[in-house]
C-alpha positions as a LaTeX table, in Angstrom:
\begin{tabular}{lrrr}
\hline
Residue & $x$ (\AA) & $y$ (\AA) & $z$ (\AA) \\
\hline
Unk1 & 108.39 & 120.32 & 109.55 \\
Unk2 & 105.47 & 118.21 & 110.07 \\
Unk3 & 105.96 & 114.39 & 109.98 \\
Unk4 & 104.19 & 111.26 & 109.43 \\
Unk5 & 105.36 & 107.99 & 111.30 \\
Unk6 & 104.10 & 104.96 & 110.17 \\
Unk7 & 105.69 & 101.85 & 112.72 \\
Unk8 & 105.85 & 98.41 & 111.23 \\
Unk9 & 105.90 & 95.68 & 114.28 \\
Unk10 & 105.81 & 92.48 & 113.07 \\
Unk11 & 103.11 & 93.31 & 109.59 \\
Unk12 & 103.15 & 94.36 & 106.33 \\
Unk13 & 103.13 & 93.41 & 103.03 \\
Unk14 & 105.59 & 91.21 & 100.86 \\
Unk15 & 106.08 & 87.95 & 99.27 \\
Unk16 & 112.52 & 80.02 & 102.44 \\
Unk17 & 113.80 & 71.76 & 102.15 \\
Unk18 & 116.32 & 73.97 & 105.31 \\
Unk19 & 115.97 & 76.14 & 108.09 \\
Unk20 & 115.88 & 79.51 & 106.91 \\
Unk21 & 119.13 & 79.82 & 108.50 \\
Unk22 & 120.87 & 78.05 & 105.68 \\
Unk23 & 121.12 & 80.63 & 103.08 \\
Unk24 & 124.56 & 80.37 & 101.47 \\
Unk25 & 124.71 & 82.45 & 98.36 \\
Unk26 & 128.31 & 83.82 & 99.48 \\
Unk27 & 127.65 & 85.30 & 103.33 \\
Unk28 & 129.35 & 88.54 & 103.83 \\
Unk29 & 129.96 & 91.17 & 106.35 \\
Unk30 & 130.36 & 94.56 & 104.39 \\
Unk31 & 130.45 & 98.24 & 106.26 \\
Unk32 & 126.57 & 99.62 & 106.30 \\
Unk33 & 126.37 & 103.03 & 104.77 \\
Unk34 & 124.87 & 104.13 & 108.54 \\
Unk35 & 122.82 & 107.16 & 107.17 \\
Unk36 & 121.55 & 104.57 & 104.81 \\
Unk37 & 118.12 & 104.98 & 106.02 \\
Unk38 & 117.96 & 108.84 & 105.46 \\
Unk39 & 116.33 & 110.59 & 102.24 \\
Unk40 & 115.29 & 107.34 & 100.73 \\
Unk41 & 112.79 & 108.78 & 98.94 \\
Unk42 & 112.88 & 107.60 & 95.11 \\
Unk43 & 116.23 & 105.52 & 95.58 \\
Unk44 & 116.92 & 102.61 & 93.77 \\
Unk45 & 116.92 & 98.96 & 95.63 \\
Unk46 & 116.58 & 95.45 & 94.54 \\
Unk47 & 115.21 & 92.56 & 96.89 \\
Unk48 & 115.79 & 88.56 & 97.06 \\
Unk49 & 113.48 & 86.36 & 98.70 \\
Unk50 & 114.65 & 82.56 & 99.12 \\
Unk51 & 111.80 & 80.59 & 100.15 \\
Unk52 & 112.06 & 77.78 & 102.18 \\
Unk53 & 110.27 & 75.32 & 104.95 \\
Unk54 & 110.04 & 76.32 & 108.36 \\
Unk55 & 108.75 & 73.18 & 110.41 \\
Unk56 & 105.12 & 72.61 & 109.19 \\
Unk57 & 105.32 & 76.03 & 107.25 \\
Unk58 & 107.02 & 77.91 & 105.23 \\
Unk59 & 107.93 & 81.44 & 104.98 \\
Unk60 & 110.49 & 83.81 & 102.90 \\
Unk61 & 113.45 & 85.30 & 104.36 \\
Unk62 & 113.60 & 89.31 & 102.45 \\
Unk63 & 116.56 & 90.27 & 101.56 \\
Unk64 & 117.02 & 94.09 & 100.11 \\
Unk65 & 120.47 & 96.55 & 98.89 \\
Unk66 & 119.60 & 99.30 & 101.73 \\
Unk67 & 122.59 & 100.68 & 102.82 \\
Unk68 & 125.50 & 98.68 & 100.64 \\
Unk69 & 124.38 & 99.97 & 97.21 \\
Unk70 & 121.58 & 100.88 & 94.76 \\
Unk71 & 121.38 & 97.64 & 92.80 \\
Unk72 & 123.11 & 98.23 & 89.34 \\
Unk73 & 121.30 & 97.08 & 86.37 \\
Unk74 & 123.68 & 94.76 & 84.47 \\
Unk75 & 124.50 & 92.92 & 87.70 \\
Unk76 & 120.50 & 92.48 & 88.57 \\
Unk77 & 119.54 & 91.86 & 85.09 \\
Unk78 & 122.00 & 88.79 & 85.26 \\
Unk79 & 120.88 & 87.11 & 88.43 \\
Unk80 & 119.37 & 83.82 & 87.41 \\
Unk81 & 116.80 & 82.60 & 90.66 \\
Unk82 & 117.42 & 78.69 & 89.49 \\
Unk83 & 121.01 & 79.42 & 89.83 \\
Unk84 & 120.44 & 81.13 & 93.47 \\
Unk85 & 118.17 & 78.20 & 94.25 \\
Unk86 & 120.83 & 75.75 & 93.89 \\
Unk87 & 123.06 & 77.90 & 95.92 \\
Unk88 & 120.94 & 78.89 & 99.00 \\
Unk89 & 119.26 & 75.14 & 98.91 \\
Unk90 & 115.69 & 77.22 & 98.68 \\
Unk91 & 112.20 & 75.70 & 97.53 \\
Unk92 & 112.03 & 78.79 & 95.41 \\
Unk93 & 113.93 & 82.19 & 94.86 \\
Unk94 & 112.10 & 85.44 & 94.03 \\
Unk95 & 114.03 & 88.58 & 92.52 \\
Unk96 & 111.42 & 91.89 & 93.39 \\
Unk97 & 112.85 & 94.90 & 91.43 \\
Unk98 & 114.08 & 97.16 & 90.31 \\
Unk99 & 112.11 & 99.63 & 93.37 \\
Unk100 & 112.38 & 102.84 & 94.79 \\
Unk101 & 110.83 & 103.98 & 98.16 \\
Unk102 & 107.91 & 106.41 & 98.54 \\
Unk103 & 109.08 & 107.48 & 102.20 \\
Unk104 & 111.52 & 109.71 & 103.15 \\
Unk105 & 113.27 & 107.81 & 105.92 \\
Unk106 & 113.22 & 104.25 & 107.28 \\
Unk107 & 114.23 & 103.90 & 110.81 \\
Unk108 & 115.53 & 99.92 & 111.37 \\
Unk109 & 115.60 & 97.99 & 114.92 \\
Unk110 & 116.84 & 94.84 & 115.90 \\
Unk111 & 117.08 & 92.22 & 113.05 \\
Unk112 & 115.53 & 94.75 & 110.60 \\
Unk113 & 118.79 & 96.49 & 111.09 \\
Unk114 & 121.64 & 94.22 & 111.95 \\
Unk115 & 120.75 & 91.20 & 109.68 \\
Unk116 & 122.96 & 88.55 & 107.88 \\
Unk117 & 124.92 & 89.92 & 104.72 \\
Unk118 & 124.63 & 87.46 & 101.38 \\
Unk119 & 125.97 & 87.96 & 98.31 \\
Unk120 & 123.68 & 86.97 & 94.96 \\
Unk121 & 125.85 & 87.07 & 92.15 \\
Unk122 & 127.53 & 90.04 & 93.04 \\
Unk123 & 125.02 & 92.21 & 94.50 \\
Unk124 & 125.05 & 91.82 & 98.37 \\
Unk125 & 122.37 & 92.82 & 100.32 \\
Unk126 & 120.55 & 92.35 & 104.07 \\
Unk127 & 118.41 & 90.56 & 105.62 \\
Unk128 & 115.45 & 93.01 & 106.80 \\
Unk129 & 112.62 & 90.27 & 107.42 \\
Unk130 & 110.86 & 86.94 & 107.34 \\
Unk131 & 107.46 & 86.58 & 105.98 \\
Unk132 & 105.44 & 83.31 & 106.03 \\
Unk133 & 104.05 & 82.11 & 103.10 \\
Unk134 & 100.92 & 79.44 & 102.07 \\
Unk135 & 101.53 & 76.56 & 100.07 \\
Unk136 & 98.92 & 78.44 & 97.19 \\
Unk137 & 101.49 & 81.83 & 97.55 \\
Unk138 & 104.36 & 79.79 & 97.09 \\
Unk139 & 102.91 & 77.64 & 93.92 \\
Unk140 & 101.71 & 80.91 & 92.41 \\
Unk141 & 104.90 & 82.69 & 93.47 \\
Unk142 & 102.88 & 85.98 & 94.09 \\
Unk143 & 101.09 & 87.31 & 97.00 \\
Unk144 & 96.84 & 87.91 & 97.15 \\
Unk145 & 96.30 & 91.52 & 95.54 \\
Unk146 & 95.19 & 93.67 & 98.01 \\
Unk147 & 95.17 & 91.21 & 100.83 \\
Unk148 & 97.21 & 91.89 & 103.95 \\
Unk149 & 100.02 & 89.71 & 104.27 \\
Unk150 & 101.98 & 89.19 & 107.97 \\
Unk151 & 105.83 & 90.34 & 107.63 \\
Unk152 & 108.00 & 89.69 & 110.91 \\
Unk153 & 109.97 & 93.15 & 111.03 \\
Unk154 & 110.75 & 95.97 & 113.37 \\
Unk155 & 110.52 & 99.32 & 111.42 \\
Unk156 & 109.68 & 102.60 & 111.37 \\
Unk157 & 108.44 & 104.65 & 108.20 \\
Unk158 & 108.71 & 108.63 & 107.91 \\
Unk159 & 106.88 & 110.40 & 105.44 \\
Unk160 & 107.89 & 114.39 & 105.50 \\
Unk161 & 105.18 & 116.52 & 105.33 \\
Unk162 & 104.16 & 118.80 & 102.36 \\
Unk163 & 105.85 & 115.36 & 100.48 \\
Unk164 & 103.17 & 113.19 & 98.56 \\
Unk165 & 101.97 & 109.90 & 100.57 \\
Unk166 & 99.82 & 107.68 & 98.67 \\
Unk167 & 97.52 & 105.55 & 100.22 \\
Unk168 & 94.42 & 103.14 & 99.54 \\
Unk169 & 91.37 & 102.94 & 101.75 \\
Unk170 & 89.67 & 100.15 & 102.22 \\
Unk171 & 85.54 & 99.53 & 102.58 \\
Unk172 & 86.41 & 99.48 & 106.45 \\
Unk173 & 87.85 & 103.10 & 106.20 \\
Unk174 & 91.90 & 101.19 & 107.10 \\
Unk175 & 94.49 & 103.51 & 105.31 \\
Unk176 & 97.74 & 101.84 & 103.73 \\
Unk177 & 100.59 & 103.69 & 102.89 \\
Unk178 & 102.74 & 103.04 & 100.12 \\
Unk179 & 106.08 & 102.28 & 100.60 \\
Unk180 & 107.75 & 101.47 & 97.52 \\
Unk181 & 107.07 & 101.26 & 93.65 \\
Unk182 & 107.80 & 99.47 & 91.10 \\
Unk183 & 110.62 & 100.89 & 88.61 \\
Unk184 & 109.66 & 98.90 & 85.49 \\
Unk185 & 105.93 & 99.79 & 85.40 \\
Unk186 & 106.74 & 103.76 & 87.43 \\
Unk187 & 109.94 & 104.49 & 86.04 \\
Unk188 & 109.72 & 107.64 & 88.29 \\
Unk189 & 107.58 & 109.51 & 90.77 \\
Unk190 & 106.12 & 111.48 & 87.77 \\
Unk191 & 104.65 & 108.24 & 86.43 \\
Unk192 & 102.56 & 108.06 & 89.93 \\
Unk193 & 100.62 & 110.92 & 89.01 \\
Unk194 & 98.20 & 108.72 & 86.88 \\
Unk195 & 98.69 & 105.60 & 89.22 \\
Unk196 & 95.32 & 105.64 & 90.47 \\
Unk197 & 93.92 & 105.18 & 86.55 \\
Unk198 & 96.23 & 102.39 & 86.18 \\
Unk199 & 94.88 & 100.03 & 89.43 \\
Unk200 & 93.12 & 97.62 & 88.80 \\
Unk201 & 91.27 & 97.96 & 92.40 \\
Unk202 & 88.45 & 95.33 & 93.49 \\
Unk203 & 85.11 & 96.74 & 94.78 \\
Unk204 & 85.02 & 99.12 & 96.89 \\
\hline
\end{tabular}
């Protein structure tokens, strides 16, 4: 079967007064589900993104449920991100979710795979990456829309083929995959049949 391979070094796209070392929202060090990263497609995660200062900048450290569970509702729906920005010490604390990925498999190296275990409330998850942030991101607490935005990871993306892969072209003819969506707005992959009427897309 054909496949597509899409490797992440070091970019991407996503949205940490302590060194980003510092989290503390209850550190763990739970078994990894080790085939985690197999048949992801359409699976459930959740992600937490403590914010904080990084010398003279400031980035996020990503946090996702990947391989130590599929982020149940009740538990998500009752994190509070002022109560997780007491506990990690963070300038600010995003929750992204609920998702589900658009690839089949993700194939983790280094940190990506084998990063620090917290605990928010009672979902734990890993650290996959760190993403710096500017001060307007951070204020806003959203990323650019379609703008690129650095991540610091080591990954690599498999799409199966005869599978759908969604992308976006840009005016320079550069292709982007999409890797996840968004549960709340695309409760399932039937509701990205009619995603393309939904974008609001700037010229071009």
């Amino acid at each position: 079967m054909k496949r597509i391979v899409v490797a992440v070094l070091s970019t991407g796209l996503l949205l940490s007064a302590c060194s980003p070392t510092t989290t503390t929202a209850n550190a763990q060090n739970l078994p990894v589900n080790p085939n985690a990263g197999r048949d992801v497609r359409d699976h459930r995660y959740c992600e937490i993104l403590p914010v904080y200062r990084k010398g003279f900048g400031i980035q996020a450290e990503v946090f996702n449920t990947l391989g130590l569970n599929e982020c149940p509702a009740s538990e998500w729906n009752s994190l509070s991100t002022d109560l997780l920005k007491q506990q990690t010490g963070a300038l600010a604390v995003e929750k992204n979710g609920p998702r589900a990925w658009a690839m089949d498999e993700i194939q983790g190296r280094d940190a990506s795979a084998e990063g620090k275990q917290v605990t928010f409330g009672t979902i734990t998850m890993i650290q996959r990456a760190t993403v710096p942030l500017s001060l307007s991101q951070v204020k806003s607490g959203q990323a650019t829309p379609y703008a690129e935005q650095h991540v610091d990871r080591n990954t690599t993306y498999v799409y199966q083929g005869g599978k759908p892969v969604r992308e976006l072209i840009s005016p320079e003819g550069k292709v982007y995959a999409m890797q996840t969506y968004d549960l709340i707005t695309s409760p399932n992959a039937a509701a990205l049949e009619n995603l393309g009427t939904r974008l609001k897309l700037p010229t071009g």
